XYZ file of C-alpha atoms in Angstrom:
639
model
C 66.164 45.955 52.388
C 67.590 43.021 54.301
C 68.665 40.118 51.920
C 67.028 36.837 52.860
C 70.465 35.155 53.667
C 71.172 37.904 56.295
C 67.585 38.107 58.110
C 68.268 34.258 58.698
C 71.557 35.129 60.160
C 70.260 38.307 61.844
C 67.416 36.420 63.420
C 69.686 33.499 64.677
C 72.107 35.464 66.280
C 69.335 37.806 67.792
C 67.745 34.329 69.250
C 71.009 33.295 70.528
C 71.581 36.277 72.627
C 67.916 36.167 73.954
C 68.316 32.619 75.162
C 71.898 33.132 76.733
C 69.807 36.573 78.771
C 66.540 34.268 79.531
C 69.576 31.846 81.013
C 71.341 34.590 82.786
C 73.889 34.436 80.659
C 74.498 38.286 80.510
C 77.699 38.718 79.423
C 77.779 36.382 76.752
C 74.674 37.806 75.278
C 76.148 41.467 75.411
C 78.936 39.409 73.273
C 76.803 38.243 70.942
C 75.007 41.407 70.532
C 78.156 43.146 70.461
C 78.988 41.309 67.504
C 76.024 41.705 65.948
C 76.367 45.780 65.957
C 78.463 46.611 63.136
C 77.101 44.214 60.513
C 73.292 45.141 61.543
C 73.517 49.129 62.867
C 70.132 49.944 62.128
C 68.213 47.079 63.822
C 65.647 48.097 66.131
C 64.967 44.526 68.107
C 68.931 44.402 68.262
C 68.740 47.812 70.462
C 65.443 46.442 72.030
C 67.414 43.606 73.138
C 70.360 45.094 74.546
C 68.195 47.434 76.433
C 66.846 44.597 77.925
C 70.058 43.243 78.769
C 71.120 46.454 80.431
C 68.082 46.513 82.421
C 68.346 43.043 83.944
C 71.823 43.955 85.103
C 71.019 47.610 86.729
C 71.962 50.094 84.586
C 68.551 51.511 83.990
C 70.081 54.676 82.237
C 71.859 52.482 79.867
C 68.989 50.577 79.264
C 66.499 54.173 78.710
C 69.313 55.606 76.339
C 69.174 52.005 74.631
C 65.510 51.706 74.071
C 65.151 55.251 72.683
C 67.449 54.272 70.301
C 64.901 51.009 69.605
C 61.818 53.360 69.065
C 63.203 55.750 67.019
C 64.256 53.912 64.430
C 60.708 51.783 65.051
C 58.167 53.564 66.780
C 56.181 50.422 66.815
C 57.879 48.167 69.378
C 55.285 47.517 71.747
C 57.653 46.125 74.304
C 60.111 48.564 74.471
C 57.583 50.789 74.977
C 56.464 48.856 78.166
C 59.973 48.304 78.639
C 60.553 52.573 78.841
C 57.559 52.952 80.611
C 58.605 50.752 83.621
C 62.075 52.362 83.853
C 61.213 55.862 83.787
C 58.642 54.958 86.246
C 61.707 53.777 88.691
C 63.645 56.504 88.120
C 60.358 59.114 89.063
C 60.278 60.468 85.483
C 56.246 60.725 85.386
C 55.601 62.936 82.055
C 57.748 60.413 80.212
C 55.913 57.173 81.590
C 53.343 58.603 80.131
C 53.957 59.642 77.225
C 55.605 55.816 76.945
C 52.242 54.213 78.120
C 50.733 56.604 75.339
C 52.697 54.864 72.550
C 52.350 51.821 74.166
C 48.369 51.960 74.157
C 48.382 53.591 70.768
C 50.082 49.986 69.323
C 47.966 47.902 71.171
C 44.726 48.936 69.551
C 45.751 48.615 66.529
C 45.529 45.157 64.703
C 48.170 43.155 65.559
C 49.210 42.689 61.465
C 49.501 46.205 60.959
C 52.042 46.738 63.851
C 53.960 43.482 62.748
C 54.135 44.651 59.191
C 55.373 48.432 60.400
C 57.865 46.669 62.831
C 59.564 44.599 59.471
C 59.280 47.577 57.182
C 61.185 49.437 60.114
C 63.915 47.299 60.081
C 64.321 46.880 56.718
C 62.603 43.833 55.839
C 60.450 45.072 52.815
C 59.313 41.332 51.393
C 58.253 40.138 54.742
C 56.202 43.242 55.828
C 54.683 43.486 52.176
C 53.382 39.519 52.299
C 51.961 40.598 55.577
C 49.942 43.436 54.358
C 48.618 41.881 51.257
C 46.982 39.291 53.638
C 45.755 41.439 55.798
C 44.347 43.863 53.256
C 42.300 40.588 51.758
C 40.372 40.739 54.951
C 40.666 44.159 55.797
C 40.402 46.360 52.468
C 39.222 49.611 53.782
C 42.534 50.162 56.493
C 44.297 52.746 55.221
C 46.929 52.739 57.279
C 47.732 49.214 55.352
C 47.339 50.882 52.170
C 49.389 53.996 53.179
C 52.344 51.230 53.621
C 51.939 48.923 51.162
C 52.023 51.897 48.899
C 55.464 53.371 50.379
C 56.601 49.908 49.660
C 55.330 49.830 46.349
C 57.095 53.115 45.387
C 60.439 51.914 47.084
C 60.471 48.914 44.086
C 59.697 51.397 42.253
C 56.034 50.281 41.232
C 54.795 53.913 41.460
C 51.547 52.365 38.986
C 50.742 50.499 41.944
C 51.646 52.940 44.766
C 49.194 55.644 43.112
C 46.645 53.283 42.941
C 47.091 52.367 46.496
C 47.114 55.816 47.989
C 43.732 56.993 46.086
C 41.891 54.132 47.805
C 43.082 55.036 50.724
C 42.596 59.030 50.662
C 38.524 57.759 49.038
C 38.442 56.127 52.637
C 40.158 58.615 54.213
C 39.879 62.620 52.629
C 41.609 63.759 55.841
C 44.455 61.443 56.162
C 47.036 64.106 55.483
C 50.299 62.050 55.423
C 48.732 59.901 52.734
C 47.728 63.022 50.674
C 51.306 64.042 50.683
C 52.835 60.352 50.113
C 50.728 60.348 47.009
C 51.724 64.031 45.900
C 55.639 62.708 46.052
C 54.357 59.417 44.013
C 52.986 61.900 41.542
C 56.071 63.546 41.452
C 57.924 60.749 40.693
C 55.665 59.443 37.788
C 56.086 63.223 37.032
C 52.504 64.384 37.025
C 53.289 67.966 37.845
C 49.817 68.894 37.329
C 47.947 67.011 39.730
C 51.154 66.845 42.334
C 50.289 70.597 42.307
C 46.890 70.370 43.149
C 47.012 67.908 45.677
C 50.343 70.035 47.288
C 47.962 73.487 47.457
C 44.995 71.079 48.431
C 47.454 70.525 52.126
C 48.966 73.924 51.868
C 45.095 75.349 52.368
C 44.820 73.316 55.697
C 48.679 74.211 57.166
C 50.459 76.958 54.869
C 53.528 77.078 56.772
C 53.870 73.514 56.219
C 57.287 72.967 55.398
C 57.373 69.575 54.104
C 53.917 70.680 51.934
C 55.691 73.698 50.570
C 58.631 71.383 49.377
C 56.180 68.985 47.246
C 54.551 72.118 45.984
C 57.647 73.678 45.262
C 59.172 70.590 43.144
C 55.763 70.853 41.031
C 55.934 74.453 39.940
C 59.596 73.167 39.216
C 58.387 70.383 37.071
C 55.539 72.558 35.508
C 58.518 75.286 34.303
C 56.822 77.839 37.002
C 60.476 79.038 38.179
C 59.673 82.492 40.002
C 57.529 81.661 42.298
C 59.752 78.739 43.034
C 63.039 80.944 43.741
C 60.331 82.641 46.585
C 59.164 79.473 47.721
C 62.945 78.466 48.461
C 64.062 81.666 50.075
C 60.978 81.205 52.670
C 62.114 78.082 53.217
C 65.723 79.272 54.156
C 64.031 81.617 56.657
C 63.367 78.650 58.821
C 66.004 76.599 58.316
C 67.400 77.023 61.311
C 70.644 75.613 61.843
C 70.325 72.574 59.850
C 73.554 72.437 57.816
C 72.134 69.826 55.663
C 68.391 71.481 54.793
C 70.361 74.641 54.052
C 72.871 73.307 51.682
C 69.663 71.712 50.118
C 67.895 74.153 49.559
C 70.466 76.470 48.591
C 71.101 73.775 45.892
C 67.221 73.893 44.781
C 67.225 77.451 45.113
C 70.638 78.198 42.626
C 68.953 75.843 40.145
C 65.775 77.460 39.933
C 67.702 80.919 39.866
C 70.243 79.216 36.968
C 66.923 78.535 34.820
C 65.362 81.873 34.767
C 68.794 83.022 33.629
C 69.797 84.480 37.339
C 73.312 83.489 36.975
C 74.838 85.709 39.441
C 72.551 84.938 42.147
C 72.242 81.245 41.049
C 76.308 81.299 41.790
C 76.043 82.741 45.180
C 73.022 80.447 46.169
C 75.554 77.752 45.026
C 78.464 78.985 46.770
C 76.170 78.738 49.923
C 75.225 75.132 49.571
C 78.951 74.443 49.537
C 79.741 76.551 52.748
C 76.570 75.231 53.999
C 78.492 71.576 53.573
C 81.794 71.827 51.999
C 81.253 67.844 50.470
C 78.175 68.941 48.655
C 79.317 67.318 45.401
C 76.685 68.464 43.603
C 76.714 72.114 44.293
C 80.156 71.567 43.138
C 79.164 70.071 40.020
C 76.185 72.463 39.710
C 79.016 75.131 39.162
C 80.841 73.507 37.144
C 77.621 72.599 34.833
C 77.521 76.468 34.453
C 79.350 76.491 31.074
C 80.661 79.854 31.612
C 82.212 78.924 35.199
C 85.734 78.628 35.722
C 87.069 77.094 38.945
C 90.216 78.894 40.651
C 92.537 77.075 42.629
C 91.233 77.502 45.602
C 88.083 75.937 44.553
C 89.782 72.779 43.201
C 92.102 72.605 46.459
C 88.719 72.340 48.249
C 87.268 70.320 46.094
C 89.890 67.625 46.481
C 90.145 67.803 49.712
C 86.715 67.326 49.872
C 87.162 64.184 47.737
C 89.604 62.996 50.064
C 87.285 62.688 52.982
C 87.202 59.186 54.359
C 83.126 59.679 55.137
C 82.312 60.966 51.272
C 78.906 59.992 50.111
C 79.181 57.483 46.903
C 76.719 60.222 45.084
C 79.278 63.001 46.136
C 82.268 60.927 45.067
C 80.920 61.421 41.847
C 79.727 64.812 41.397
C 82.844 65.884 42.151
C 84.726 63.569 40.443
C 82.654 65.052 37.015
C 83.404 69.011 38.591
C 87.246 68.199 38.639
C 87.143 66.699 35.120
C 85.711 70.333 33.867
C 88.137 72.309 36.009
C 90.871 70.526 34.738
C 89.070 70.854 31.157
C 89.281 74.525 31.429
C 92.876 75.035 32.348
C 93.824 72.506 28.959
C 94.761 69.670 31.501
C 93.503 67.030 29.310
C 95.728 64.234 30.923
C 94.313 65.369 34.742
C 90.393 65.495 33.196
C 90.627 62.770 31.866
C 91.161 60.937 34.817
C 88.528 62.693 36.424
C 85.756 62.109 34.251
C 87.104 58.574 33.889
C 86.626 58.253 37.411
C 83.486 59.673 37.689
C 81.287 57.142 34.418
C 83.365 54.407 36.422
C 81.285 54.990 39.435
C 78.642 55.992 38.323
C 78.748 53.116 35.460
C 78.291 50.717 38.534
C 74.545 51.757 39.413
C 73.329 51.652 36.444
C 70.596 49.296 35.091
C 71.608 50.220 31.144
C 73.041 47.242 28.994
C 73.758 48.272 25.421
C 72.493 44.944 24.122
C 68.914 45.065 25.613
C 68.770 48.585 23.281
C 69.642 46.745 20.523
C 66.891 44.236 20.637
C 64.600 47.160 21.721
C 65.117 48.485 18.389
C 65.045 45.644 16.451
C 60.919 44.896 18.078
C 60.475 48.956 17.187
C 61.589 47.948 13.481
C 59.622 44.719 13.395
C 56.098 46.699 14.836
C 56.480 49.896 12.536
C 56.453 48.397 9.379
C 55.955 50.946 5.786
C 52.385 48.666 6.101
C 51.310 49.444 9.429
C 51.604 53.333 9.040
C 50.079 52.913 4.915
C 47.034 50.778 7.013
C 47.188 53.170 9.573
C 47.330 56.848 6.999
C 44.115 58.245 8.036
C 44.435 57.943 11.609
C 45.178 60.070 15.130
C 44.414 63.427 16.372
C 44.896 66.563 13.378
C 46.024 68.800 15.496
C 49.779 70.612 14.362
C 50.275 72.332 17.453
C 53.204 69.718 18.515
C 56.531 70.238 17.418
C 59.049 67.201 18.554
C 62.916 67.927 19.124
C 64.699 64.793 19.489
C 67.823 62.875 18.882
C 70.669 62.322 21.430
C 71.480 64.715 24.260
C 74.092 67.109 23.797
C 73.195 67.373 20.055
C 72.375 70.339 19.874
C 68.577 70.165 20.194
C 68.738 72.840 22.773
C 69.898 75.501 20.041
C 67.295 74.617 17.637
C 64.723 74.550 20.502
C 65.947 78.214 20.997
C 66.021 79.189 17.390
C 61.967 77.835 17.116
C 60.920 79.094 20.653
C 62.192 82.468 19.510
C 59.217 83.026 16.989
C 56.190 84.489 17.620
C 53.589 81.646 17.220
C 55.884 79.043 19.019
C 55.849 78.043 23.349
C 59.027 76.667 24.320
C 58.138 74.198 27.071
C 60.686 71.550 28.177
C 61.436 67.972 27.691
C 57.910 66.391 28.175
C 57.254 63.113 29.760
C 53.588 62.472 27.727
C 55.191 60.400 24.931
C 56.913 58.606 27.504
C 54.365 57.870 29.895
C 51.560 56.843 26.864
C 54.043 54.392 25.506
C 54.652 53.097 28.429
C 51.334 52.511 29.530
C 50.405 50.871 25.974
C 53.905 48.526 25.709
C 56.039 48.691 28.964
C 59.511 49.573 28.756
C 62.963 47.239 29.359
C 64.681 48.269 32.293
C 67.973 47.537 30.791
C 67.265 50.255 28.003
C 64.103 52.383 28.947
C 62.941 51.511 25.694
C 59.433 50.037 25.098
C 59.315 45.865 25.830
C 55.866 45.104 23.801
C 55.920 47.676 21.152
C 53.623 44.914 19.212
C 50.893 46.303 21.552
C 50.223 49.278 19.078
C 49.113 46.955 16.453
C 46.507 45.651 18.470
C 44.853 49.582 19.506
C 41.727 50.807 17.573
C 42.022 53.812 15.283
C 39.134 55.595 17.981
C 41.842 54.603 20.678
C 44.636 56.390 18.538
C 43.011 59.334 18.145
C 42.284 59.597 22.159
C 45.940 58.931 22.554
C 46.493 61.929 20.099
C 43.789 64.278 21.939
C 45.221 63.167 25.459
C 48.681 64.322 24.648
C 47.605 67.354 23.332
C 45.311 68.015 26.654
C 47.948 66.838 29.106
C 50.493 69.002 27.508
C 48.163 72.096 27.928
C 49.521 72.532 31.279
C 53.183 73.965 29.636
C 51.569 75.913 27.268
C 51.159 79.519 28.859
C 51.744 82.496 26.513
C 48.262 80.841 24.196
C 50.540 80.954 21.316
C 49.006 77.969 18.213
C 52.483 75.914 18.409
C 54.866 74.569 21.059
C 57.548 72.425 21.414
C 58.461 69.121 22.816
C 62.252 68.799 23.574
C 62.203 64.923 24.468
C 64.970 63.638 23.032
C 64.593 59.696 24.082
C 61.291 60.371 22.022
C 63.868 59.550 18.913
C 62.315 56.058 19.703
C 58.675 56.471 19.981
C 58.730 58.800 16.289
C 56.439 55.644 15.052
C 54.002 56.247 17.668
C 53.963 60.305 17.599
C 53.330 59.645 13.739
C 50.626 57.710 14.850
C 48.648 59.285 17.034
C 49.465 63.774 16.111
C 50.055 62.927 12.460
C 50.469 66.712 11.538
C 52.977 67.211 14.466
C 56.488 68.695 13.424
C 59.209 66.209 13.718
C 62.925 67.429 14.133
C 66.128 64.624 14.607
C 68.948 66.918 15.722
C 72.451 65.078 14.952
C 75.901 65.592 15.941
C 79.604 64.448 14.933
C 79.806 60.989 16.710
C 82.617 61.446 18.507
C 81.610 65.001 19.605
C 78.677 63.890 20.847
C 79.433 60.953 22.307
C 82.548 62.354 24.546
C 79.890 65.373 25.582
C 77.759 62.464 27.014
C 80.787 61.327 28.735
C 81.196 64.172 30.609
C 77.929 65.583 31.212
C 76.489 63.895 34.438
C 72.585 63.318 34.211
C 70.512 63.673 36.982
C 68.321 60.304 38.433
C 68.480 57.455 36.173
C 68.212 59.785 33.295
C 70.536 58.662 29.735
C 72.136 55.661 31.773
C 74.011 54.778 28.707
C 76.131 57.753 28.957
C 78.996 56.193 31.279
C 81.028 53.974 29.335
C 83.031 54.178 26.079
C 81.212 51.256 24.399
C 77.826 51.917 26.068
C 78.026 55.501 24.367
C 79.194 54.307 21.176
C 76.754 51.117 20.728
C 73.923 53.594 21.993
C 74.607 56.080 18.922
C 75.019 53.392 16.400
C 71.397 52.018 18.001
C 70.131 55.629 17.515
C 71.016 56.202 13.600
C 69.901 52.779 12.985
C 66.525 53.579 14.327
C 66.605 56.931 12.511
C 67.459 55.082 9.422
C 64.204 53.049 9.786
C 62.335 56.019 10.359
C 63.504 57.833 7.427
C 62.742 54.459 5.646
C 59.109 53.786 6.561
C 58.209 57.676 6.976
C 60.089 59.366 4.094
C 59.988 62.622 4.571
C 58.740 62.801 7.595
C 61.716 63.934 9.807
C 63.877 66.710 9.171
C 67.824 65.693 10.010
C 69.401 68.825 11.367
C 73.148 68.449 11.269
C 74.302 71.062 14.445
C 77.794 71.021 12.645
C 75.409 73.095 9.768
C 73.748 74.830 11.988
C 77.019 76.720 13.283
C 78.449 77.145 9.820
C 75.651 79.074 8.643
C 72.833 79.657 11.086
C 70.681 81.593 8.591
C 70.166 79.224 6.134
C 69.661 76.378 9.051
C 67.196 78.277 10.503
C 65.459 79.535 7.700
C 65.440 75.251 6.284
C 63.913 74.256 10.306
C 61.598 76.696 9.865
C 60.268 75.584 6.596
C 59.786 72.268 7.858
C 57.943 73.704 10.932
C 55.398 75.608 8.317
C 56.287 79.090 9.749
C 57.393 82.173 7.957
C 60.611 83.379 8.391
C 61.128 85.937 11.178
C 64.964 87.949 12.350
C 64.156 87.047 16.003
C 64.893 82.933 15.700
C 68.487 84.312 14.490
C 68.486 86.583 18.164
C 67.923 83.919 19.753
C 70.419 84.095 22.393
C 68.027 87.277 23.510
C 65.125 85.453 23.792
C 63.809 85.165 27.417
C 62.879 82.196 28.755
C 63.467 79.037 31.070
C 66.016 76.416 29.509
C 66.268 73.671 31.972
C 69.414 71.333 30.155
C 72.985 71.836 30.714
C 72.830 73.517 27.490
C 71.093 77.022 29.299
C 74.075 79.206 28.979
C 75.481 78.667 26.226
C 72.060 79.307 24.468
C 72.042 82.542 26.027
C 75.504 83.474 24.232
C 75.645 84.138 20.375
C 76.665 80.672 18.581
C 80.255 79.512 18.192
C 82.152 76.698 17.021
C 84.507 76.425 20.527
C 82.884 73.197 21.145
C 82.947 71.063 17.528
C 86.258 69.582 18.240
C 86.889 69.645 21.681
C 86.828 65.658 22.308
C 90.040 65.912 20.081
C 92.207 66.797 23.058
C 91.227 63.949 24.450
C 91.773 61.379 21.110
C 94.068 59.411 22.823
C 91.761 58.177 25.543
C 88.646 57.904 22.825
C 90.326 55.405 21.002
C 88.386 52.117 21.943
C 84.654 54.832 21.414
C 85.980 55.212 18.099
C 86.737 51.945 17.406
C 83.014 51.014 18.676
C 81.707 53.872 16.287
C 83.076 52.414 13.363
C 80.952 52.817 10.146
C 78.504 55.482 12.077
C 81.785 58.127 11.928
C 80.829 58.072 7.969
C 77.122 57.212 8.254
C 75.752 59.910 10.517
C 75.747 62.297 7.805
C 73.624 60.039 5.173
């Protein structure tokens, strides 16, 4: 999006050079627009005006290849469109006159608001093009092609509420209007409603099944949904028609390996990796998507190409980064502890600098969670929410473990392992916003103010919306959530005989395998510094503490250091607390088959050891200022 201090430069300096060509004044406006070129490289009027520059001084060619430029990056430039369709007309280059008068008669019967508003979104200028659009759609509600754009616009701020809401009035007007129907199944997507993304993905697929860009939107719903097969299939048909796009194959590929990695494919998830990367050797994330395979070790051939990649002068920010994290493991794995350091250190620096996350906004966040779920409002409150037990809730911090116990309770015969769930989530949000700065609910008070009839249909919507994960029909199934350590007030609330489970790990353990784990989208932001990490945990057992306070007995604290120590009685203590009878398999449960989608998936798949309880000792000396944040929580964590 242009800032407002450069579209008043950009849009001075463009005026400049058209009043030094209206003059005559060519070569001074080629200057100006010349100097305009590197600070503004994707501004269509700046290549409509140069091509009209070029044409005025003969060099219709110039001025073709110039305008081209214009349209592509905005098709809806009426006058270089009448600009094209005079030159190709000189040079005797009929079929393309036409197909320029086409365009050009295309724009002008549409309203004039609609191709102003497409022309600013274009070139960047979201604001402008969305004050446009509003007006217009106060006069005009029924255009969908308004609605179709405002809603892009919407999504691109990231109001996806809004966007959704925009794209079903539009597809009510419009049942046909196909790019709508798929902007709205990548909105769902995003708001991850796998479900109906699904539907409305196979809805398209019915009309065009070799749709490509269709069969990627239905593709990343089976993938949210858990449904990994048909996925790996979907992928590979893909690949067929690739063609010779290095950077769709190295995509795919990618997609493909981590579908393959999921079902437990390792070998083939490897070599669909080890494409990606040959596909585009700076693929930082196929690079880091090996390394995330905890039983991968690099050689040093892969690390020489890996730095070299790093070393390109053209490297992505996002790749910078992945591979930054994939050196930190290599180096890991050969006991270089001084080298990955300064890898990983590297990598929660950059990525550190995108992030929203401020350690202080969590701490208030927790503090209005305390202040809403009081010991009184749950005693007022006793009777209330849906009965069913089905649920059982996982949570606590990531890489604490929660993806063992998951396995352990998945592996008995009346329990569905689904995946982390984004119900909780998405009904908390709904009822009490959430902070940017934290992701943690802004108006928890909210709750106080919702009926006991409206609890319950909270409870009963959870439980239908989470039907979708449940496919073997067995009575339980689990909820691996672990930011849901913040909403435990709520769950109590509204599924009152769920199971509730707070996995916890050694501090420093589990902060410095944070550190070096590298989350995907704006997932665990607080994961890239020493003192976000740190204030983050101490914010977690605080709110645990409260829980345990106002809910005795309500949550069962599994300590993963006693879990390794003796797995039996662990397991046979979680167990208990879930209500279900002891059976031998939850000890196999490195034999149970099924998707695990966290970085955990491996190692879950190997019998339990204790390699990993003191590995953040190696790097002690570079953990001191974590430790020093941790302070009283190193003792605490185990009250």
């Amino acid at each position: 999006m242009t800032p407002p201090g450069d579209f008043g430069q950009r849009e001075a300096a463009l005026q400049q050079a058209k009043d030094l060509r209206a003059l005559g004044r060519l070569p001074e406006a080629l200057a100006v627009l010349a100097g305009m070129k590197a600070q503004y490289p994707g501004f269509s009027r700046w290549y409509h005006e140069l091509g009209h520059c070029h044409a005025l001084s003969g060099n219709a060619p110039a001025a073709i290849e110039t305008l081209q430029e214009a349209v592509r990056i905005n098709p809806t430039l009426p006058a270089s469109w009448h600009m094209l369709e005079q030159l190709y007309r000189m040079q005797g280059d009929a079929v393309q006159a036409a197909a320029s008068a086409r365009n050009l008669a295309m724009l002008q019967n549409l309203p004039t608001e609609i191709v102003v508003a497409n022309s600013l979104y274009a070139d960047g200028d979201r604001a402008l093009a969305e004050d446009v659009l509003r007006d217009y759609l106060d006069r005009d509600a029924a255009n969908v092609g308004a609605l179709r754009l405002l809603a892009r616009i919407c999504q691109e701020r990231d109001s996806t509420d809004e966007a959704e809401v925009l794209l079903e009035r539009a597809l009510e007007f419009a049942p046909d209007y196909h790019d709508a129907r798929l902007d709205y199944v990548m909105v769902l997507l995003h708001r991850q409603r796998y479900a109906r993304a699904g539907q409305e993905a196979a809805a398209l697929l019915t009309r065009e099944p070799g749709n490509r860009a269709y069969l990627k939107q239905y593709a990343a719903a089976c993938v949210g949904l858990g449904d990994y097969e048909p996925v790996i299939d979907i992928y590979g048909q893909l690949l067929t028609g690739a063609g010779e796009s290095a950077t769709e194959i190295a995509e795919l590929r990618l997609w493909r390996g981590n579908a393959l990695r999921i079902a437990g494919r390792l070998d083939e998830a490897i070599a669909d990796y080890r494409a990606a990367i040959e596909a585009r050797p700076g693929y930082g994330v196929a690079w880091f998507s090996l390394a995330n395979l905890k039983t991968w070790r690099f050689g040093d051939e892969d690390i020489a190409a890996i730095e070299r990649a790093q070393a390109a002068d053209d490297l992505q920010d996002l790749d910078r980064i992945y591979l930054a994290f994939a050196l930190g493991k290599a180096m890991e794995d050969r006991a270089a502890y001084a080298r990955s350091w300064q890898h990983y250190a590297q990598g929660n620096a950059l990525r550190h600098q995108t992030v929203r996350y401020r350690p202080e906004a969590a701490k208030a966040g927790a503090k209005r969670l305390e202040q809403t779920y009081t010991a009184a409002l749950f005693a007022d409150r006793s009777e209330w929410g849906h009965d069913d037990p089905a649920p059982i809730f996982i949570v606590g911090l990531p890489r604490s473990g929660s993806t063992l116990v998951e396995q352990i309770i998945a592996s008995h015969s009346q329990v569905e392992g689904t995946q982390e769930l984004t119900e909780i989530g998405h009904i908390v949000t709904g009822l009490c916003g959430q902070d940017p700065a934290c992701a943690l609910p802004l108006h928890p008070d909210a709750v106080a103010q919702v009926s006991r009839a409206d609890i319950s249909a909270l409870g009963e919507r959870f439980i239908d919306e989470t039907r979708t994960y449940r496919r073997l029909g067995r009575p339980r199934f689990i909820d691996k959530m672990p930011n849901n350590v913040w909403h435990i007030g709520l769950i109590h609330l509204i599924v009152p005989n769920a199971t509730i489970i707070d996995v916890r790990r050694e501090p420093m353990a589990c902060c410095f395998s944070n550190l070096k784990q590298l989350f995907g989208g704006a997932n665990q932001e607080f994961a890239y510094g020493l003192e976000d990490i740190g204030r983050h945990y101490r914010a977690y057992l605080a709110m645990m503490e409260h829980w345990h306070a106002t809910l005795p007995g309500r949550v069962l604290t599994v300590h993963y250091e006693d879990l390794v120590d003796d797995l039996d009685a662990s397991a046979r203590l979680i167990l208990a607390h879930c209500r279900l009878a002891f059976e031998p398999a939850c000890l196999r449960f490195h034999q149970t088959q099924r998707s695990v989608r966290t970085p955990s998936s491996e190692q879950v798949r190997q019998p339990i050891d204790r390699d990993g309880l003191g590995q953040w000792q190696h790097y002690a000396q570079w953990l001191a200022p974590l430790h020093d944040v941790l302070g009283d929580a190193l003792i605490r964590y185990r009250t």
